[in-house]
Coordinates of C-alpha atoms and ligand atoms in Angstrom, one line a residue:
M1 CA 78.6 212.4 106.8
S2 CA 77.8 209.8 104.2
Q3 CA 74.3 209.3 103.1
K4 CA 74.7 205.9 102.0
S5 CA 72.4 203.2 103.8
V6 CA 74.5 201.1 106.3
V7 CA 74.7 197.6 105.5
L8 CA 76.2 195.2 108.3
S9 CA 76.7 191.7 108.3
G10 CA 78.6 189.0 110.4
M11 CA 79.5 185.4 110.5
R12 CA 80.6 183.0 113.3
S13 CA 84.2 182.4 113.2
T14 CA 84.2 178.9 113.6
G15 CA 86.8 177.9 110.8
P16 CA 87.7 178.3 107.4
L17 CA 85.0 179.0 104.8
H18 CA 83.9 177.0 102.1
L19 CA 81.8 177.1 98.7
G20 CA 78.9 177.3 100.6
N21 CA 80.0 180.5 102.6
Y22 CA 81.2 181.9 99.5
F23 CA 78.4 181.6 97.3
G24 CA 76.0 182.0 99.9
A25 CA 77.1 185.0 102.0
V26 CA 80.7 186.3 100.8
R27 CA 80.1 187.0 97.0
N28 CA 76.9 189.1 98.3
W29 CA 79.0 191.1 100.4
V30 CA 81.3 192.1 97.8
G31 CA 79.1 192.8 95.8
L32 CA 77.5 195.5 98.1
Q33 CA 80.6 197.6 99.0
D34 CA 80.2 200.4 96.3
R35 CA 76.5 200.8 97.1
Y36 CA 76.4 201.0 100.5
E37 CA 78.3 202.4 103.6
C38 CA 79.3 198.3 104.4
Y39 CA 80.5 196.8 108.1
Y40 CA 81.5 192.9 107.8
F41 CA 82.5 191.1 111.4
A42 CA 83.5 188.0 112.5
A43 CA 81.4 187.1 115.2
D44 CA 83.9 185.4 117.5
W45 CA 81.7 185.8 120.7
H46 CA 78.7 184.1 118.8
A47 CA 81.3 181.2 118.2
L48 CA 81.6 181.1 122.0
T49 CA 78.0 180.4 122.4
T50 CA 78.4 176.9 121.4
D51 CA 82.2 176.5 121.5
Y52 CA 82.7 177.7 125.1
A53 CA 84.1 174.4 126.4
D54 CA 87.2 174.6 124.1
T55 CA 88.1 178.3 123.2
S56 CA 91.7 177.4 122.1
Q57 CA 90.4 177.7 118.4
I58 CA 88.3 180.9 118.2
A59 CA 91.1 183.7 117.5
E60 CA 93.2 181.6 114.9
N61 CA 89.4 180.6 113.1
T62 CA 88.7 184.6 113.5
L63 CA 92.1 185.5 111.5
Q64 CA 91.3 182.5 109.0
V65 CA 87.7 183.6 108.1
V66 CA 88.8 187.1 107.8
A67 CA 91.5 186.1 105.4
D68 CA 89.0 183.9 103.3
W69 CA 87.0 187.4 103.3
I70 CA 89.7 189.5 101.7
A71 CA 90.8 187.0 99.6
S72 CA 87.4 186.5 98.5
G73 CA 87.2 190.3 97.4
L74 CA 86.2 191.9 100.5
D75 CA 88.0 195.2 100.8
P76 CA 89.4 196.8 103.9
E77 CA 89.7 200.2 102.1
R78 CA 85.9 200.3 101.3
S79 CA 84.2 198.3 104.0
V80 CA 85.1 198.3 107.6
I81 CA 86.2 194.5 108.5
F82 CA 86.1 194.0 112.2
V83 CA 86.1 191.6 114.9
Q84 CA 82.9 191.5 117.5
S85 CA 85.2 191.4 120.6
M86 CA 87.5 194.1 119.5
V87 CA 84.2 196.4 119.8
P88 CA 83.1 195.9 123.8
E89 CA 79.9 198.0 123.1
H90 CA 78.4 195.0 121.4
A91 CA 78.3 193.6 125.4
E92 CA 76.9 196.6 126.4
L93 CA 74.1 197.4 124.3
H94 CA 73.4 193.3 124.5
L95 CA 72.8 193.8 128.4
L96 CA 70.7 197.3 128.2
L97 CA 68.5 195.1 125.7
S98 CA 68.5 192.0 127.9
M99 CA 66.5 194.1 130.3
I100 CA 63.6 194.8 127.9
M101 CA 63.8 191.5 126.2
P102 CA 61.0 189.4 127.0
L103 CA 62.1 185.6 127.7
G104 CA 59.0 184.3 126.1
L105 CA 60.1 185.8 122.2
L106 CA 63.7 184.1 122.8
E107 CA 62.4 180.8 124.0
R108 CA 60.3 180.6 121.0
V109 CA 62.8 181.4 118.2
P110 CA 62.9 178.6 115.5
T111 CA 66.5 177.9 115.4
Y112 CA 67.0 178.0 118.8
K113 CA 64.4 175.4 119.7
E114 CA 66.0 173.3 116.6
Q115 CA 69.5 173.8 117.9
I116 CA 68.7 172.6 121.4
R117 CA 67.0 169.3 119.6
E118 CA 69.5 168.6 117.5
I119 CA 72.6 169.2 119.1
K120 CA 73.4 166.7 121.8
N121 CA 76.9 166.2 122.1
K122 CA 77.1 170.0 124.0
D123 CA 75.0 171.6 126.7
L124 CA 73.4 174.2 125.2
S125 CA 70.9 175.2 128.1
T126 CA 72.9 178.4 129.0
Y127 CA 72.1 181.8 129.3
G128 CA 74.1 182.8 126.5
F129 CA 72.9 180.3 124.4
L130 CA 69.2 181.4 124.7
G131 CA 70.6 185.1 124.4
Y132 CA 72.1 184.5 120.7
P133 CA 70.0 185.9 118.7
L134 CA 69.8 189.2 121.2
L135 CA 73.5 189.5 121.3
Q136 CA 73.0 189.3 116.7
S137 CA 70.6 192.3 117.3
A138 CA 72.7 194.4 119.3
D139 CA 75.2 193.6 116.6
I140 CA 72.4 195.1 114.2
L141 CA 71.7 197.9 116.1
L142 CA 74.8 199.1 117.6
Y143 CA 75.5 200.5 113.9
R144 CA 71.7 201.5 113.5
A145 CA 72.4 199.4 110.2
H146 CA 69.4 199.6 107.5
L147 CA 70.0 196.6 105.5
V148 CA 71.4 193.1 106.9
P149 CA 72.7 190.7 104.2
V150 CA 71.5 186.7 105.1
G151 CA 70.2 183.6 104.2
E152 CA 66.8 182.9 104.7
D153 CA 67.5 180.8 107.9
Q154 CA 68.2 183.9 109.8
A155 CA 64.8 185.7 109.0
S156 CA 63.8 185.1 112.4
H157 CA 66.7 186.3 114.2
L158 CA 66.2 189.3 112.1
E159 CA 62.5 189.4 113.0
L160 CA 63.5 189.5 116.6
S161 CA 65.8 192.5 116.0
R162 CA 63.0 194.4 114.5
E163 CA 61.2 193.8 117.5
V164 CA 63.9 194.9 120.0
A165 CA 64.5 198.1 118.1
R166 CA 60.7 198.9 118.2
K167 CA 60.5 198.2 121.9
F168 CA 63.4 200.2 122.5
N169 CA 62.1 203.1 120.6
R170 CA 58.9 202.8 122.6
Y171 CA 60.4 203.2 125.8
Y172 CA 63.5 205.3 125.6
G173 CA 62.7 207.6 122.3
K174 CA 63.7 206.9 118.7
V175 CA 67.0 205.9 118.2
F176 CA 67.2 203.0 116.0
P177 CA 66.1 202.3 112.7
E178 CA 64.3 199.2 112.3
P179 CA 66.3 196.8 110.1
K180 CA 65.5 195.1 106.9
A181 CA 67.0 191.6 105.8
L182 CA 68.2 191.7 102.5
F183 CA 67.9 187.9 101.4
T184 CA 70.0 187.8 98.2
P185 CA 69.0 184.9 95.8
T186 CA 71.6 182.4 96.2
P187 CA 72.3 179.3 94.5
R188 CA 72.2 175.6 95.7
V189 CA 75.5 174.5 96.7
P190 CA 75.7 170.9 97.2
G191 CA 78.6 169.0 98.9
I192 CA 80.4 166.3 97.2
D193 CA 78.2 163.7 98.4
G194 CA 74.8 165.6 97.0
R195 CA 73.5 166.9 100.7
K196 CA 73.9 170.8 101.5
M197 CA 77.5 171.6 101.5
S198 CA 78.4 172.2 105.2
K199 CA 81.6 171.7 107.9
S200 CA 79.6 169.2 110.1
Y201 CA 78.6 166.8 107.2
D202 CA 82.6 166.5 105.8
N203 CA 81.6 167.1 102.3
A204 CA 82.7 170.5 101.9
I205 CA 85.5 172.0 99.6
Y206 CA 87.2 174.9 101.0
L207 CA 88.8 178.0 99.7
A208 CA 92.2 176.9 101.6
D209 CA 92.0 173.3 99.4
T210 CA 94.8 172.9 97.5
E211 CA 94.9 171.6 93.8
E212 CA 95.5 168.0 94.8
E213 CA 92.6 168.3 97.6
I214 CA 90.1 169.6 95.0
R215 CA 90.9 167.3 92.4
A216 CA 90.6 164.0 95.1
K217 CA 87.4 165.7 96.2
A218 CA 85.8 166.4 92.4
S219 CA 87.1 162.6 91.5
K220 CA 84.8 161.3 94.7
M221 CA 81.7 163.4 93.8
F222 CA 78.3 162.0 93.7
T223 CA 76.7 161.9 90.3
D224 CA 73.1 161.5 88.6
P225 CA 72.4 158.0 90.3
T226 CA 70.2 157.2 87.5
R227 CA 72.8 157.1 84.9
V228 CA 74.3 153.5 86.0
R229 CA 76.5 152.5 82.7
R230 CA 78.7 154.7 80.9
K231 CA 76.2 154.4 77.8
D232 CA 73.3 155.4 79.8
P233 CA 72.3 159.0 79.0
G234 CA 72.8 161.5 82.0
H235 CA 69.9 164.1 83.3
P236 CA 72.5 167.3 83.9
E237 CA 69.5 168.9 85.4
T238 CA 69.2 166.6 88.3
C239 CA 72.7 165.9 88.6
N240 CA 74.8 167.1 91.5
L241 CA 77.7 167.5 89.6
Y242 CA 76.0 169.8 87.2
D243 CA 75.3 171.9 90.0
F244 CA 78.9 172.4 90.4
H245 CA 79.3 173.7 86.7
K246 CA 76.4 176.2 87.2
L247 CA 78.6 178.0 90.3
V248 CA 81.9 177.6 88.3
S249 CA 81.8 176.8 84.3
P250 CA 81.8 179.4 81.6
P251 CA 78.3 179.2 79.7
E252 CA 79.6 177.6 76.7
L253 CA 81.1 174.8 78.7
L254 CA 78.1 174.1 80.7
E255 CA 75.9 173.5 77.3
K256 CA 78.4 171.4 76.0
V257 CA 78.8 169.3 78.8
A258 CA 74.5 169.2 79.2
R259 CA 74.5 168.3 75.6
E260 CA 77.4 165.8 75.5
C261 CA 75.8 164.1 79.3
R262 CA 72.6 163.7 77.5
L263 CA 73.7 161.7 74.4
A264 CA 76.4 159.7 76.5
Q265 CA 79.2 161.2 74.5
I266 CA 80.7 161.7 77.9
G267 CA 80.8 159.7 81.0
C268 CA 80.8 161.1 84.7
V269 CA 84.4 160.2 85.3
D270 CA 85.2 162.4 82.3
D271 CA 83.2 165.0 84.0
K272 CA 84.7 165.0 87.2
K273 CA 87.9 165.8 85.3
L274 CA 85.9 168.9 83.7
I275 CA 85.0 169.9 86.9
A276 CA 87.9 169.8 88.9
E277 CA 89.8 172.0 85.9
Q278 CA 86.9 174.8 86.7
L279 CA 87.1 174.5 90.3
V280 CA 91.0 175.0 90.7
E281 CA 91.0 177.6 88.1
F282 CA 88.3 179.5 90.2
L283 CA 90.0 178.9 93.7
T284 CA 93.7 179.2 93.0
P285 CA 93.6 182.8 92.9
I286 CA 91.5 182.9 96.2
R287 CA 93.7 180.5 97.9
E288 CA 97.0 181.9 96.9
R289 CA 95.7 185.6 98.3
R290 CA 94.9 183.6 101.6
E291 CA 98.0 182.2 101.9
A292 CA 99.7 185.4 101.5
L293 CA 97.6 187.1 104.0
I294 CA 97.6 184.0 106.4
A295 CA 102.0 184.5 106.1
D296 CA 101.9 188.1 107.3
R297 CA 99.6 187.5 110.1
D298 CA 100.9 191.0 111.3
T299 CA 99.2 193.0 108.3
L300 CA 95.8 190.5 108.9
L301 CA 96.0 191.7 112.7
D302 CA 96.8 195.5 111.6
I303 CA 93.5 195.1 109.4
V304 CA 91.1 193.8 111.8
T305 CA 92.3 196.2 114.4
E306 CA 92.3 199.3 112.1
G307 CA 88.5 198.2 111.1
S308 CA 87.5 197.6 114.7
R309 CA 88.8 201.1 115.6
K310 CA 86.6 202.3 113.0
A311 CA 83.0 200.5 113.6
R312 CA 84.0 201.8 117.5
E313 CA 83.3 205.1 115.9
R314 CA 80.1 204.7 115.1
A315 CA 79.4 202.4 117.8
R316 CA 80.0 204.9 120.5
E317 CA 77.8 207.1 118.8
T318 CA 75.2 204.6 118.9
M319 CA 75.8 204.3 122.9
D320 CA 76.2 208.1 123.5
A321 CA 72.5 208.3 121.9
V322 CA 71.2 205.3 123.9
R323 CA 72.5 206.1 127.4
S324 CA 71.4 209.5 126.9
S325 CA 68.0 208.2 125.8
M326 CA 68.1 206.0 129.0
T327 CA 69.1 208.9 131.1
L328 CA 72.3 207.3 132.1
D329 CA 74.6 209.6 130.5
Y330 CA 76.2 211.1 134.1
R331 CA 77.7 213.9 132.3
E332 CA 74.7 215.2 131.0
I333 CA 72.8 214.6 134.4
L334 CA 75.5 216.4 136.4
A335 CA 75.4 219.0 134.0
K336 CA 71.6 219.9 134.5
V337 CA 72.3 219.6 138.5
T338 CA 75.0 222.0 138.8
R339 CA 73.0 224.5 136.6
Ligands
LIG401 N1 73.5 184.5 113.3 C1 74.3 184.6 112.2 C2 74.6 183.5 111.0 O1 74.5 182.3 111.7 C3 75.8 185.3 112.2 C4 75.7 186.7 113.1 C5 75.9 187.0 114.1 C6 75.0 188.0 112.2 N2 75.7 188.6 114.3 C7 75.0 189.1 113.1 C8 74.7 188.0 111.0 C9 74.7 190.1 113.0 C10 73.9 189.3 110.8 C11 73.9 190.7 111.7 O2 75.2 183.2 110.0

């Protein structure tokens, strides 16, 4: 038995990953692999909560996400990499937890209220969508996870999972540790238009982007709006382009660009060429690894099948304890009756 704390996190598999996903999550996950017993999964059922009307892309997206993870450094030898729907125990625990979950708590979750308000092109008044954070609680509790690396936007979901764990333990006996969020510091990752990088804003640079795509996107990057003419001094501290440098450029270049920009020795067009070079250098090895994985789907499928088998071992142990503490374990009950 491993003495290490258990780390678990997941991502909705809604499509290929961009730099925001990389610097906001995956890079942190990679860094946790040696210190903890790590479980990372593609939340394909969570993708269904909003994409139920057209399910045709979900399996494909799941494979794309997993390829992005492995290309970014998640290692199937050191971490358990799996797919939510390949471990049906998530559904069983979700159902059992739903019995003790007060509706009011779900209706008050801020992300739920916000999405109901903001997303108008889909009907989200479904049972499944309301239950999104409870399914997430089941994901976490199923592995009796101690630490859950997530972004700040997930704070309310983590709070809910702690609440559910306490409730369950109060009713049926202590089965679950209370999971803690691991809010890892993440840099600002702007999109090429200066807003937060997001698939839905159409401003993202993807791990799968080719050299040409990266160069084309870099050439369109939004720069310091107060620098109107080439001879005007720039302001790297507020420039969107400089935020990209902070993500991928070595310290010498960072320093040089900042100095020369402030002195108007380089212009924004020059700087776009510099950042394109850095992004290409950073992303090319990742893209090559992901292409190799996508080209060999059988191996990719083997990796998630094996990961899901390992995940299921821990999930089954948890469900045995859950059924037993809820006196739903028929074999145990039968043994008592016949004695
Ligand atoms: N809700 C998370 C997100 O949008 C994804 C997720 C699903 C998750 N299940 C999880 C994250 C369990 C951590 C643990 O990013």
